[in-house]
Short mmCIF file of C-alpha atoms in Angstrom, two decimals:
data_model
loop_
_atom_site.label_atom_id
_atom_site.label_comp_id
_atom_site.label_asym_id
_atom_site.label_seq_id
_atom_site.Cartn_x
_atom_site.Cartn_y
_atom_site.Cartn_z
CA UNK A 1 0.00 0.00 0.00
CA UNK A 2 1.51 3.27 -1.10
CA UNK A 3 1.08 6.61 0.65
CA UNK A 4 -0.52 8.34 -2.34
CA UNK A 5 -3.30 5.70 -2.51
CA UNK A 6 -4.95 7.29 0.55
CA UNK A 7 -7.73 9.73 -0.14
CA UNK A 8 -6.88 13.39 0.59
CA UNK A 9 -3.23 12.51 1.14
CA UNK A 10 -1.96 14.86 -1.52
CA UNK A 11 -4.60 17.55 -1.99
CA UNK A 12 -3.77 20.94 -3.48
CA UNK A 13 -4.77 24.03 -1.52
CA UNK A 14 -7.32 26.39 -3.05
CA UNK A 15 -5.75 29.49 -4.57
CA UNK A 16 -8.50 32.11 -4.91
CA UNK A 17 -8.31 34.75 -7.62
CA UNK A 18 -6.47 32.62 -10.22
CA UNK A 19 -8.92 32.74 -13.14
CA UNK A 20 -12.40 31.49 -14.02
CA UNK A 21 -11.30 27.89 -14.63
CA UNK A 22 -10.15 27.46 -11.02
CA UNK A 23 -13.72 27.82 -9.68
CA UNK A 24 -12.52 30.52 -7.30
CA UNK A 25 -11.73 33.22 -9.83
CA UNK A 26 -12.87 36.84 -10.25
CA UNK A 27 -14.54 37.57 -6.88
CA UNK A 28 -12.77 34.64 -5.15
CA UNK A 29 -15.95 33.29 -3.54
CA UNK A 30 -16.78 36.57 -1.82
CA UNK A 31 -19.84 37.47 -3.88
CA UNK A 32 -20.28 40.99 -5.31
CA UNK A 33 -19.48 44.32 -3.67
CA UNK A 34 -20.62 45.01 -0.12
CA UNK A 35 -18.72 45.27 3.13
CA UNK A 36 -17.93 41.59 3.44
CA UNK A 37 -16.30 41.42 0.01
CA UNK A 38 -13.63 43.89 1.12
CA UNK A 39 -10.52 42.99 3.07
CA UNK A 40 -10.04 43.77 6.77
CA UNK A 41 -13.67 43.35 7.77
CA UNK A 42 -14.88 41.76 10.99
CA UNK A 43 -18.54 42.29 11.74
CA UNK A 44 -18.88 40.70 15.15
CA UNK A 45 -22.43 40.58 16.56
CA UNK A 46 -23.63 43.10 13.96
CA UNK A 47 -27.18 42.32 12.88
CA UNK A 48 -27.67 44.71 9.98
CA UNK A 49 -28.97 47.59 12.07
CA UNK A 50 -31.42 45.41 14.02
CA UNK A 51 -31.00 45.79 17.79
CA UNK A 52 -28.26 43.23 18.61
CA UNK A 53 -29.06 40.29 20.85
CA UNK A 54 -26.68 41.37 23.60
CA UNK A 55 -28.55 44.72 23.82
CA UNK A 56 -32.03 43.18 23.64
CA UNK A 57 -31.47 41.00 26.70
CA UNK A 58 -31.89 42.50 30.19
CA UNK A 59 -28.92 43.25 32.40
CA UNK A 60 -28.66 40.76 35.27
CA UNK A 61 -26.61 40.76 38.46
CA UNK A 62 -23.17 42.18 39.07
CA UNK A 63 -19.69 41.04 40.07
CA UNK A 64 -18.77 42.22 43.52
CA UNK A 65 -15.39 43.89 43.89
CA UNK A 66 -15.40 43.00 47.56
CA UNK A 67 -13.46 39.78 47.68
CA UNK A 68 -14.13 38.33 51.12
CA UNK A 69 -11.60 35.49 51.13
CA UNK A 70 -13.42 33.69 53.95
CA UNK A 71 -12.90 29.94 54.22
CA UNK A 72 -15.98 27.97 55.29
CA UNK A 73 -15.84 24.63 57.08
CA UNK A 74 -18.59 22.55 58.70
CA UNK A 75 -18.36 20.73 62.03
CA UNK A 76 -19.00 17.45 60.16
CA UNK A 77 -15.88 18.07 58.05
CA UNK A 78 -13.77 18.74 61.16
CA UNK A 79 -15.06 15.47 62.69
CA UNK A 80 -14.24 13.57 59.46
CA UNK A 81 -10.69 14.94 59.34
CA UNK A 82 -10.23 13.95 62.99
CA UNK A 83 -11.44 10.40 62.26
CA UNK A 84 -9.06 10.20 59.28
CA UNK A 85 -6.30 11.32 61.68
CA UNK A 86 -5.55 14.44 59.60
CA UNK A 87 -6.13 16.77 62.54
CA UNK A 88 -5.72 16.25 66.26
CA UNK A 89 -8.53 17.88 68.24
CA UNK A 90 -6.33 18.14 71.36
CA UNK A 91 -4.56 21.11 69.77
CA UNK A 92 -6.35 24.32 68.75
CA UNK A 93 -8.12 24.18 65.38
CA UNK A 94 -7.53 27.44 63.50
CA UNK A 95 -6.93 28.73 59.97
CA UNK A 96 -3.15 28.20 60.10
CA UNK A 97 -3.49 24.58 61.21
CA UNK A 98 -6.04 23.82 58.47
CA UNK A 99 -3.82 25.50 55.87
CA UNK A 100 -0.70 23.65 57.02
CA UNK A 101 -2.58 20.31 56.76
CA UNK A 102 -3.73 21.37 53.24
CA UNK A 103 -7.42 21.16 54.18
CA UNK A 104 -8.00 24.81 53.30
CA UNK A 105 -6.29 26.77 50.50
CA UNK A 106 -3.64 29.36 51.39
CA UNK A 107 -5.57 32.11 49.59
CA UNK A 108 -8.06 32.45 52.47
CA UNK A 109 -7.48 35.10 55.13
CA UNK A 110 -10.36 34.36 57.52
CA UNK A 111 -12.26 31.32 58.79
CA UNK A 112 -15.96 30.69 59.39
CA UNK A 113 -17.31 27.62 61.18
CA UNK A 114 -20.76 26.34 60.19
CA UNK A 115 -22.87 23.91 62.22
CA UNK A 116 -23.81 21.22 59.71
CA UNK A 117 -23.28 17.70 61.05
CA UNK A 118 -22.34 16.48 64.52
CA UNK A 119 -19.11 16.76 66.45
CA UNK A 120 -18.34 14.05 69.02
CA UNK A 121 -15.02 15.16 70.50
CA UNK A 122 -14.24 18.11 72.73
CA UNK A 123 -12.30 20.68 70.72
CA UNK A 124 -10.67 24.10 70.92
CA UNK A 125 -11.53 26.35 67.93
CA UNK A 126 -10.15 29.74 66.93
CA UNK A 127 -12.08 31.42 64.10
CA UNK A 128 -13.20 34.81 62.79
CA UNK A 129 -16.89 33.92 62.45
CA UNK A 130 -19.18 31.18 63.68
CA UNK A 131 -22.82 30.32 63.10
CA UNK A 132 -25.30 30.08 66.02
CA UNK A 133 -25.80 26.36 65.41
CA UNK A 134 -22.07 25.64 65.46
CA UNK A 135 -21.62 27.70 68.63
CA UNK A 136 -24.37 25.78 70.42
CA UNK A 137 -22.97 22.40 69.36
CA UNK A 138 -19.43 23.25 70.47
CA UNK A 139 -20.60 24.59 73.85
CA UNK A 140 -22.86 21.54 74.33
CA UNK A 141 -19.93 19.10 74.22
CA UNK A 142 -17.80 21.39 76.41
CA UNK A 143 -15.52 22.72 73.69
CA UNK A 144 -13.70 26.05 73.87
CA UNK A 145 -14.36 28.77 71.31
CA UNK A 146 -12.23 31.84 70.55
CA UNK A 147 -13.47 34.51 68.16
CA UNK A 148 -10.87 36.78 66.56
CA UNK A 149 -11.52 40.48 66.09
CA UNK A 150 -11.40 41.85 62.55
#
């Protein structure tokens, strides 16, 4: 089997504007006159004077410039990490510890504890924010809670 037996293995490229016989002569497949027949034309999202789609649709929402950088972790997650022996609940659980154990990304500057799930062990938590549910659960098992000022 030779290489040139394959279909499309040796196809010539189309050279527009090389005479009528080439099939791409005279106007080179661009039609007659008009803006699109000229060179250097890019008509992006232009709809011939009709109101463009991006202007017909309503404006929705906004992107906040205030980047909070608050890490969120649930009590259930803390319990899971303790059971997997990733964190020891005898020492204080805070943002630096969670970042050093690669549980939370280094980009976060503050920590918030949420109360989803149950916590079985007594623990010492240092955080910037805490939900009411999480606070109740930690106090119920006799854990210690320290809230940092902004």
